[in-house]
Coordinates of C-alpha atoms in Angstrom, one line a residue:
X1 CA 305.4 90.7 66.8
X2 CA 302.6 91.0 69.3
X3 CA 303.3 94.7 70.1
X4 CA 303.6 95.3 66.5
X5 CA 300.5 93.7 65.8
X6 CA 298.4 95.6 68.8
X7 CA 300.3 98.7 67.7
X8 CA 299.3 98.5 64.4
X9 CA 295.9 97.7 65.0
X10 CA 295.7 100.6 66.9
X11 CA 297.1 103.5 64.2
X12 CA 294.8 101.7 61.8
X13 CA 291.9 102.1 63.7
X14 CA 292.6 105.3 64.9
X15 CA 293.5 106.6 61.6
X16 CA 290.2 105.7 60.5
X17 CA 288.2 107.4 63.2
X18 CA 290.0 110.8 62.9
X19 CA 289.9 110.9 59.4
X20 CA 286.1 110.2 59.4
X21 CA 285.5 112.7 61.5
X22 CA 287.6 115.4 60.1
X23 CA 286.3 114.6 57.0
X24 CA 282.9 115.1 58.4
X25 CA 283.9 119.0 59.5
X26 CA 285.9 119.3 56.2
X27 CA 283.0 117.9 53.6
X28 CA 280.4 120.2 55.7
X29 CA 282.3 123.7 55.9
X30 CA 282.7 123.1 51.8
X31 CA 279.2 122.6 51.6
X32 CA 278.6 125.9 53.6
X33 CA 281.0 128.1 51.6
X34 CA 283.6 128.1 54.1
X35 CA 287.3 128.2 53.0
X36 CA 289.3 125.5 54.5
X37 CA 293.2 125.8 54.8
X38 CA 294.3 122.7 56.3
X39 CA 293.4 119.3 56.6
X40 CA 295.8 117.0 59.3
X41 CA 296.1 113.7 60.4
X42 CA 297.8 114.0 63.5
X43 CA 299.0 116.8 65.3
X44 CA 301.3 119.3 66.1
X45 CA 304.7 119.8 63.6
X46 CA 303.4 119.2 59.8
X47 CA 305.8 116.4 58.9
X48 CA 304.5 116.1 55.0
X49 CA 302.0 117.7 53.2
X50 CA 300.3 118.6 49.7
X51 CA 298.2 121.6 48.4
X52 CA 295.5 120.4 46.3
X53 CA 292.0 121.7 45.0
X54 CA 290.8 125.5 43.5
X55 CA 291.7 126.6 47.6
X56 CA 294.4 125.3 47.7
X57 CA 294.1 123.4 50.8
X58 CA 296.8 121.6 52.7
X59 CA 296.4 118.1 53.3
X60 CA 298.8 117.3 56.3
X61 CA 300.6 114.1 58.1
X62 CA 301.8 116.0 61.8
X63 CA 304.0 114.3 64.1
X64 CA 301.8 113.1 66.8
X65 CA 299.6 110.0 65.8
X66 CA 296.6 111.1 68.2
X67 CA 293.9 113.3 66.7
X68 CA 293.9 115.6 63.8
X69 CA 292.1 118.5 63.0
X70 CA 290.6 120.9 59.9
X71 CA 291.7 124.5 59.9
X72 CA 289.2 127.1 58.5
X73 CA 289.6 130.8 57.4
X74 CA 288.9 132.2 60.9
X75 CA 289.0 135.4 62.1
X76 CA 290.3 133.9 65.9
X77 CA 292.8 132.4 64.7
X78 CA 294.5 134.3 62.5
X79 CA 295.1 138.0 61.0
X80 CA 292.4 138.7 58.3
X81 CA 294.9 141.1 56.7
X82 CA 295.7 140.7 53.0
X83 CA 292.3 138.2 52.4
X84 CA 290.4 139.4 49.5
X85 CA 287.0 140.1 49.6
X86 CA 285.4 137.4 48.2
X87 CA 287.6 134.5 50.8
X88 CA 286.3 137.4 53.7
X89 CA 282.7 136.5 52.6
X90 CA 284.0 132.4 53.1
X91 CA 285.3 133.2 56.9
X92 CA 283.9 131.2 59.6
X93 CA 282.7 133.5 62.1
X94 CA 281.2 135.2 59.2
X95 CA 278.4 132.1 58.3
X96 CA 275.1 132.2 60.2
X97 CA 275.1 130.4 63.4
X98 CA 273.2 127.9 61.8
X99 CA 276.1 127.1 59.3
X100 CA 278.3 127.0 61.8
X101 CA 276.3 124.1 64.3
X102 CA 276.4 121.7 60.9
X103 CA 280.0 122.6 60.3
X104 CA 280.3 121.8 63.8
X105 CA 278.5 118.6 64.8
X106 CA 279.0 117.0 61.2
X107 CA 282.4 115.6 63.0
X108 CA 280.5 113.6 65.5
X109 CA 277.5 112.7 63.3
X110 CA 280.3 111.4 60.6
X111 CA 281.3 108.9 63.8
X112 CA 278.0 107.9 64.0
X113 CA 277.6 107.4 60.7
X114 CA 280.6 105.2 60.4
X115 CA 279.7 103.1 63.3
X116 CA 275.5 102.4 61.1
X117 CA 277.4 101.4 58.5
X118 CA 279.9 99.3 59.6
X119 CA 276.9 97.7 61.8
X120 CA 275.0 97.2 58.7
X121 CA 278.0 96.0 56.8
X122 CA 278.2 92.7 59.7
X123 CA 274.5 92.1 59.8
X124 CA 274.4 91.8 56.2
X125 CA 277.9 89.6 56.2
X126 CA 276.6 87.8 59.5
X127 CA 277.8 87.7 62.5
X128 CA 278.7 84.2 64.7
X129 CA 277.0 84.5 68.1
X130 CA 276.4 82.8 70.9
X131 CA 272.8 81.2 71.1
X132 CA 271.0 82.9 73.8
X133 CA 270.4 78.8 75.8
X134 CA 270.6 79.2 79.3
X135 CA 273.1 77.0 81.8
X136 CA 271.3 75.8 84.7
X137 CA 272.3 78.5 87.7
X138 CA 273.3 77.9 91.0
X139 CA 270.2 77.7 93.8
X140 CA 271.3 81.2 95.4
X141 CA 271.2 83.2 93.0
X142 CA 268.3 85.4 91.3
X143 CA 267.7 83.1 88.1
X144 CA 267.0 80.1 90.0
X145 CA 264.3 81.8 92.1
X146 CA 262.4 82.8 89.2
X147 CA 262.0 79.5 88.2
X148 CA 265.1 79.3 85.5
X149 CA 266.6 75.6 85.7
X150 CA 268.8 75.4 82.6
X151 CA 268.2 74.5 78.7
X152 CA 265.5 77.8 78.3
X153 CA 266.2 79.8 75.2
X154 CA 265.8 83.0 75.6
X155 CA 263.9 84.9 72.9
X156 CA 262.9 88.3 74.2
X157 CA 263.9 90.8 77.3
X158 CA 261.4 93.5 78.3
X159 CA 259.2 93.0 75.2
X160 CA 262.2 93.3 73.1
X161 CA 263.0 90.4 70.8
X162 CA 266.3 88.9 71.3
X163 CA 268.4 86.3 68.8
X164 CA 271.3 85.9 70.4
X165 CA 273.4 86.1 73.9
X166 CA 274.8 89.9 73.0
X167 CA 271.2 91.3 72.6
X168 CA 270.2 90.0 75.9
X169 CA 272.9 91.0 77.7
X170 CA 272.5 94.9 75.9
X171 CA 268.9 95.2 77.0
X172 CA 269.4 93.9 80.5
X173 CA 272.0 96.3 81.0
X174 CA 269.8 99.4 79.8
X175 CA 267.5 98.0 82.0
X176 CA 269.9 97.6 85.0
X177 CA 270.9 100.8 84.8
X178 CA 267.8 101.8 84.9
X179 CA 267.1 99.6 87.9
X180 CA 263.8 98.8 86.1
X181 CA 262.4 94.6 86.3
X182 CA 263.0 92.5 83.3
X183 CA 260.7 90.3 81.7
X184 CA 262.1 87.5 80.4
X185 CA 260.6 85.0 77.9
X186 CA 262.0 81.8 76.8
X187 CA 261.3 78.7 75.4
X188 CA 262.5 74.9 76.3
X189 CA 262.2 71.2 74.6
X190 CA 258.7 69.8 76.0
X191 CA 259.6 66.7 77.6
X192 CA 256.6 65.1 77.8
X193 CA 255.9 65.9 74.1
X194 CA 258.8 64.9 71.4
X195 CA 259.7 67.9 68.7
X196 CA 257.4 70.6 71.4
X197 CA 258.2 73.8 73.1
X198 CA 257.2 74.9 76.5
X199 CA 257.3 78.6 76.6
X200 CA 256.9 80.6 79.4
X201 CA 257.7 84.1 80.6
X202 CA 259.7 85.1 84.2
X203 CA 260.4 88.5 86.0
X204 CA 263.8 88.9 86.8
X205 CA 264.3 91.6 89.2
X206 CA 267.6 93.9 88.8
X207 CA 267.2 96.2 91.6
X208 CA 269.9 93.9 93.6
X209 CA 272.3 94.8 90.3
X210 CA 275.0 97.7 91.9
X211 CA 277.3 99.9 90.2
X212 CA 280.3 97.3 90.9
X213 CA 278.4 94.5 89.4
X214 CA 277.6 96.5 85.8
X215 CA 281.4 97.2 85.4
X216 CA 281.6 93.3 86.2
X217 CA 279.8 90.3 85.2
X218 CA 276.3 91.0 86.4
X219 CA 274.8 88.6 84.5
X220 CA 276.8 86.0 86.4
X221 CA 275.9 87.4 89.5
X222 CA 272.1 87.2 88.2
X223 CA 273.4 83.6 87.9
X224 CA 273.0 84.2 83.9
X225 CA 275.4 82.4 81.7
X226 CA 275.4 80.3 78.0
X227 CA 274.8 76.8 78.3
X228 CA 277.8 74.7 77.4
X229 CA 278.0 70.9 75.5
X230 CA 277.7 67.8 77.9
X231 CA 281.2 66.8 79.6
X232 CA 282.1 64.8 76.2
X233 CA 286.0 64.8 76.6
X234 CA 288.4 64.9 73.5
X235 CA 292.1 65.0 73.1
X236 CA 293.4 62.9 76.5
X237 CA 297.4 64.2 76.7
X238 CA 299.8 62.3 78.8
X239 CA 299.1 62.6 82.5
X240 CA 296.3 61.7 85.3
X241 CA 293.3 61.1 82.9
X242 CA 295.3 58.8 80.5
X243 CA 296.4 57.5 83.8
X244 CA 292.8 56.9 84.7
X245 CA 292.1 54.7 81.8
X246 CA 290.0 57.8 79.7
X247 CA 289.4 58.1 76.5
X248 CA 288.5 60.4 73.6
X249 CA 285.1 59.9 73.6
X250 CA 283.8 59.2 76.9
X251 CA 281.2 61.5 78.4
X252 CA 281.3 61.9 82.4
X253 CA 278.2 61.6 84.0
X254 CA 278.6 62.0 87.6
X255 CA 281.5 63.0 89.9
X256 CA 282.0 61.8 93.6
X257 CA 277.8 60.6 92.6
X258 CA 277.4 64.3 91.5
X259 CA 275.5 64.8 88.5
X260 CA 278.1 66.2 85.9
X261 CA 275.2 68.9 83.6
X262 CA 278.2 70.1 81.2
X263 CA 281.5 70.1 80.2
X264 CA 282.2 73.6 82.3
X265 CA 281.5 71.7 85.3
X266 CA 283.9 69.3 85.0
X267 CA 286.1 71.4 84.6
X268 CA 285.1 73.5 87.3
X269 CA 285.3 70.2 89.8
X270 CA 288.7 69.4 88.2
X271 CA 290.4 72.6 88.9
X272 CA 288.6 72.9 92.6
X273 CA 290.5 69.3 93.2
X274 CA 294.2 69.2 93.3
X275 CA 295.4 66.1 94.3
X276 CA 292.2 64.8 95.0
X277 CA 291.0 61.0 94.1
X278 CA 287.9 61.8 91.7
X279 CA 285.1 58.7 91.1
X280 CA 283.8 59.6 87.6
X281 CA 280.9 57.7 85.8
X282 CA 280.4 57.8 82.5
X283 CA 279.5 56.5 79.0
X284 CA 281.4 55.1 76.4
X285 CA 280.1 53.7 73.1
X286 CA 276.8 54.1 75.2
X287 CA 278.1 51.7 77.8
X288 CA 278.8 52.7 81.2
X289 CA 281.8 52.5 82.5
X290 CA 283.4 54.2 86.4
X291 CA 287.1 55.9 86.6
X292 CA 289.1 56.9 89.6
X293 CA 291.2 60.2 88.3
X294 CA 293.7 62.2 90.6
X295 CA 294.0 65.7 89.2
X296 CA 297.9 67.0 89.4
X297 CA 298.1 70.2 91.6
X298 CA 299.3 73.2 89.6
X299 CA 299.7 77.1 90.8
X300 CA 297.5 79.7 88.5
X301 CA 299.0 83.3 90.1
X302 CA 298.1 82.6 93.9
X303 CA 296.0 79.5 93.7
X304 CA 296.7 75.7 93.6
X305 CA 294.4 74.6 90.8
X306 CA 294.3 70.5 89.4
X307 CA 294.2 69.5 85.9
X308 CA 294.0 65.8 84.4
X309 CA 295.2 67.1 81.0
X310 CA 292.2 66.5 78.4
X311 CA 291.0 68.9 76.3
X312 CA 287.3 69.7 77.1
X313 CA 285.1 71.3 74.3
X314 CA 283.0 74.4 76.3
X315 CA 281.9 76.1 73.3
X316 CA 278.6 77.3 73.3
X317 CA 276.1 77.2 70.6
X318 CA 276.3 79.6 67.5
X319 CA 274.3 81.1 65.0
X320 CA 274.4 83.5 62.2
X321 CA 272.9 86.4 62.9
X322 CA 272.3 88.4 59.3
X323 CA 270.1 90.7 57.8
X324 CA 268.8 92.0 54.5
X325 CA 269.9 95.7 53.4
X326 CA 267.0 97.6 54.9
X327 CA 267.0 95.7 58.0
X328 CA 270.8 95.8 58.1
X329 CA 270.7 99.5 58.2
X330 CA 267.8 99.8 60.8
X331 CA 269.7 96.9 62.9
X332 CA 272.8 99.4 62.2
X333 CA 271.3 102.3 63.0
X334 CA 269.4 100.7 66.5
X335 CA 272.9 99.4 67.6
X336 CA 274.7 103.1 66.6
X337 CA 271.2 104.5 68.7
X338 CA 271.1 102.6 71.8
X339 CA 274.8 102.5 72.6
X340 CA 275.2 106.1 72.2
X341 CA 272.7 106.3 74.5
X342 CA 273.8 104.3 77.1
X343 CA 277.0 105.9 77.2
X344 CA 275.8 109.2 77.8
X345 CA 274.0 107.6 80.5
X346 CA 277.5 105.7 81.8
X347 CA 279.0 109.5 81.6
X348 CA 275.8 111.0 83.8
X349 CA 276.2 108.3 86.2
X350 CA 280.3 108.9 86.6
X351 CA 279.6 112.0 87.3
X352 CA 277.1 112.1 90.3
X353 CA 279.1 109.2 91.4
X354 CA 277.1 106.1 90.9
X355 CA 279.3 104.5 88.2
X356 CA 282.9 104.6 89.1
X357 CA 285.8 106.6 87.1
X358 CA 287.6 102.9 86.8
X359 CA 285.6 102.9 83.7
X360 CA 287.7 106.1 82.0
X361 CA 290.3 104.0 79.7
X362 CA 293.2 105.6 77.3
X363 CA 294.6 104.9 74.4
X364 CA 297.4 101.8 76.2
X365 CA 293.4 100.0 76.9
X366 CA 292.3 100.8 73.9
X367 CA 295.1 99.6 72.1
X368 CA 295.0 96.4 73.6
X369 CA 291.8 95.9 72.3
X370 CA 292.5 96.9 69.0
X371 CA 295.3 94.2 69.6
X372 CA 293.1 91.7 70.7
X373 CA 290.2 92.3 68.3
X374 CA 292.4 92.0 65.5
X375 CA 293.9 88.8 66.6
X376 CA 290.6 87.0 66.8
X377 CA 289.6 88.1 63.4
X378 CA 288.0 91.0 60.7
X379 CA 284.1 90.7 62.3
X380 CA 285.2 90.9 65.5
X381 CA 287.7 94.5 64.9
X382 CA 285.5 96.2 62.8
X383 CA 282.8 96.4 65.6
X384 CA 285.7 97.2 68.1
X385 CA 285.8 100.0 65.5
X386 CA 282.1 100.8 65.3
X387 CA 282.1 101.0 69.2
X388 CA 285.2 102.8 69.6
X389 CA 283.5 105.7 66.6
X390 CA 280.8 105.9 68.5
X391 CA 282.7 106.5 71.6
X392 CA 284.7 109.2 70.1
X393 CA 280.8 110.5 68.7
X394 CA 279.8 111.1 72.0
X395 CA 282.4 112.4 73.9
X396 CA 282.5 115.1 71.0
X397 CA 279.4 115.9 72.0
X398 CA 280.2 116.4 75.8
X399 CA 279.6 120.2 76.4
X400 CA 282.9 120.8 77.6
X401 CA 284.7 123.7 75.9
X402 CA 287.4 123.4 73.2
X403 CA 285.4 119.9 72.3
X404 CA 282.8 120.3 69.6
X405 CA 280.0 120.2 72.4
X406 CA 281.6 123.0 74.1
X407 CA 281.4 125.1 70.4
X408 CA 277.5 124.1 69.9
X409 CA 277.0 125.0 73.4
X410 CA 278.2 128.3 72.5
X411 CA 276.2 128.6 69.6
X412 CA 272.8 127.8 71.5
X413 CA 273.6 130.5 73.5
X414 CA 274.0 132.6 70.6
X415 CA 270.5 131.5 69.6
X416 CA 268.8 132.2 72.7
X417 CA 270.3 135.8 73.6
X418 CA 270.9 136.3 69.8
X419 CA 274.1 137.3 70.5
X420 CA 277.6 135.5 70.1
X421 CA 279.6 134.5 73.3
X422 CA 282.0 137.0 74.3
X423 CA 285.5 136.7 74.1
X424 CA 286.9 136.8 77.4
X425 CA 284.0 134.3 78.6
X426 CA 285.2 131.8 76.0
X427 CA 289.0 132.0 76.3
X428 CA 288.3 131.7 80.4
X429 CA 285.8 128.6 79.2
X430 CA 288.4 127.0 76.6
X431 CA 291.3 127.0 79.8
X432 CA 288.5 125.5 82.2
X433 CA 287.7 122.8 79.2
X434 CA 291.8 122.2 78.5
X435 CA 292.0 121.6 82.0
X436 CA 288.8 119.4 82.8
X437 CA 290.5 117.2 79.5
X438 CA 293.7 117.3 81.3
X439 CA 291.9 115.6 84.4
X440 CA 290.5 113.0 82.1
X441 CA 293.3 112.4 80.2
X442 CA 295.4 111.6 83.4
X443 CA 292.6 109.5 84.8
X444 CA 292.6 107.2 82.0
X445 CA 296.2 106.9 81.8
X446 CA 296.4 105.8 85.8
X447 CA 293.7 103.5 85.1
X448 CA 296.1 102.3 82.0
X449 CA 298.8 101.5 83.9
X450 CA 296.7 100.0 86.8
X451 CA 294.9 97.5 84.3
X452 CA 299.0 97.0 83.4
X453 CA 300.2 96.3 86.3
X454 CA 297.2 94.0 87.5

């Protein structure tokens, strides 16, 4: 049921993207006069299709899920012979090149669109997210040197305002990429004042960050991460902590005379102690009470980890995070904007080298994600969807012929020497593009099957 459920997931979302976009092409070469012959999800053999409209055109299921495409009258495709004068005037190559860049680049700008509106769509439903409240970081690392000591909420990075743990991570990243400072401001309880707010701001310095890090956790190694609720422990199951004398209830204070700061610790010191005697402090009922605990060894892959079998809640604080129509759509819009961006930049930096080609994923990574997206519910798939549109928006737009950024490539050409490409350039270009896609296709899949195996 799994498979089926990640395989599913997949078609659905794919389905949806390459219908968007071919839509896109379609709705704009109607607008522009241009006959249009076919219209197919999927491609290669037509498997089922329908004539419908004044033209006639075919609407098409083919037998390979991946893609799809919208066939115009086109003189370099096809023989011209037999078409009456008034379709010759609806030819492609016979529109201005003007007409011809919309019909072009409405396919990717119809992802885009997608992704704004399906952005605006959450904001204005809501979306749960983590609170952007800092954990306290470990003395090495860069957070602690700039002063950062745990309980700070952050509420804006570089000057941008921030509500919640996914915006600060975005604009860190542009800026890490960048390899530009960060100024971060945040506030925190005043303890000398009840109901206050100390607020302060901190310079957090991302030159350190490297390539390997941004395809990682760089904000861990920053020594960034969400604070988690106090060490209050819940369920106790059969085994050491029942043992121990624990109960539902009781919140750890200290381990070994260590200061216990949340529940992730704990856990942290539990799994890092396999059949180790642990002296625990605590409360319970707001009394104090002391526990010996011996966590049973256990093997995770290679390791020998310890567990004392209590559940542990390590949920970090939510909020809403919603929006009225207008700023829904700007919010939309910002998101669709700034991630486009940064992949273009991910792409630049793949190619000179500085980001590595581990990043390249197919469609067995992307239909795990589909799979996994679905499984944790509708918020969470539909921007899956909004990222994986945009995705498909930019590499579109990659000049690399026989994509749509090869065409408009061609076409500002055109402009500039005010003639068209000729042919034997662009049948030389579209094998040189089939083969650079061939590269990248077997890139991802090795990368597939690598993230399979491991």
């Amino acid at each position: 049921m799994t498979l089926l459920h990640t395989l599913l997931a997949f078609f659905v979302a794919l389905g949806t993207l390459v219908v968007v976009h071919e839509l896109g092409h379609y709705s704009v070469a109607r607008l522009c006069g241009v006959k249009v012959l076919r219209f197919s999800v999927g491609m290669g053999r037509v498997i089922y299709s329908r004539r419908i409209g004044r033209d006639q055109t075919e609407w098409a299921l083919s037998i390979l899920p991946l893609g799809g495409y919208v066939k115009m009258l086109d003189a370099r495709d096809q023989s011209l012979a037999g078409v009456s004068p008034e379709d010759l005037k609806r030819e492609f190559t016979r529109q201005s090149v003007w007409r011809r860049i919309a019909i072009v680049a409405a396919g990717p700008l119809a992802n885009f669109l997608l992704a704004i509106v399906v952005f605006a769509g959450l904001y204005m439903y809501g979306m749960p997210e983590p609170v952007p409240k800092l954990r306290e970081p470990v003395v090495q690392s860069v957070a602690y040197q700039i002063g950062i000591r745990g309980g700070e909420t952050i509420t804006a990075v570089g000057g941008v305002h921030v509500r919640s743990w996914s915006d600060v991570r975005w604009q860190l990243l542009q800026l890490a990429l960048e390899k530009k400072d960060a100024a971060i401001e945040w506030v925190k309880p005043d303890n000398h004042v009840p109901g206050g707010l100390v607020s302060q701001t901190h310079v957090l310095p991302l030159d350190s960050v490297s390539s390997e890090d941004i395809e990682g956790d760089f904000l861990g190694v920053l020594g960034l991460s969400l604070a988690r609720p106090p060490a209050v422990l819940g369920k106790v199951l059969a085994g050491p902590a029942a043992d121990a004398g624990l109960q539902t209830g009781d919140r750890i204070l200290t381990i070994d005379g260590v200061a216990v700061n949340d529940g992730l610790a704990f856990v942290e010191t539990v799994r890092a102690s396999p059949n180790r005697a642990l002296h625990l402090t605590g409360l319970r009922a707001q009394q104090p009470f002391e526990a010996t605990v011996t966590p049973e060894a256990f093997n995770e892959g290679e390791q020998v980890l310890g567990r004392v079998r209590v559940e542990v809640p390590l949920a970090p604080e939510m909020s809403t995070v919603s929006e009225s129509f207008s700023g829904a759509i700007v919010r939309g819009a910002q998101r669709t904007w700034n991630t486009s961006i940064l992949t273009f930049k991910m792409i630049g930096r793949m190619v000179v080298g500085q980001v590595s080609l581990k990043n390249i994923t197919g469609p067995i990574t992307i239909a795990d994600y589909a799979g996994q997206t679905a499984r944790i519910g509708l918020v969470s798939y539909l921007s899956f969807i909004a990222f994986i549109s945009i995705s498909l928006g930019v590499m579109n737009l990659l000049p690399i012929p026989v994509l749509d950024g090869g065409h408009l490539l061609y076409y500002l050409v055109e402009i500039v020497t005010g003639k068209p490409v000729s042919e034997r350039f662009g049948e030389i270009a579209q094998r040189a593009g089939l083969a650079i896609l061939l590269v990248l296709m077997l890139v991802a899949a090795f990368n597939d099957i690598v993230r399979l195996i491991l």
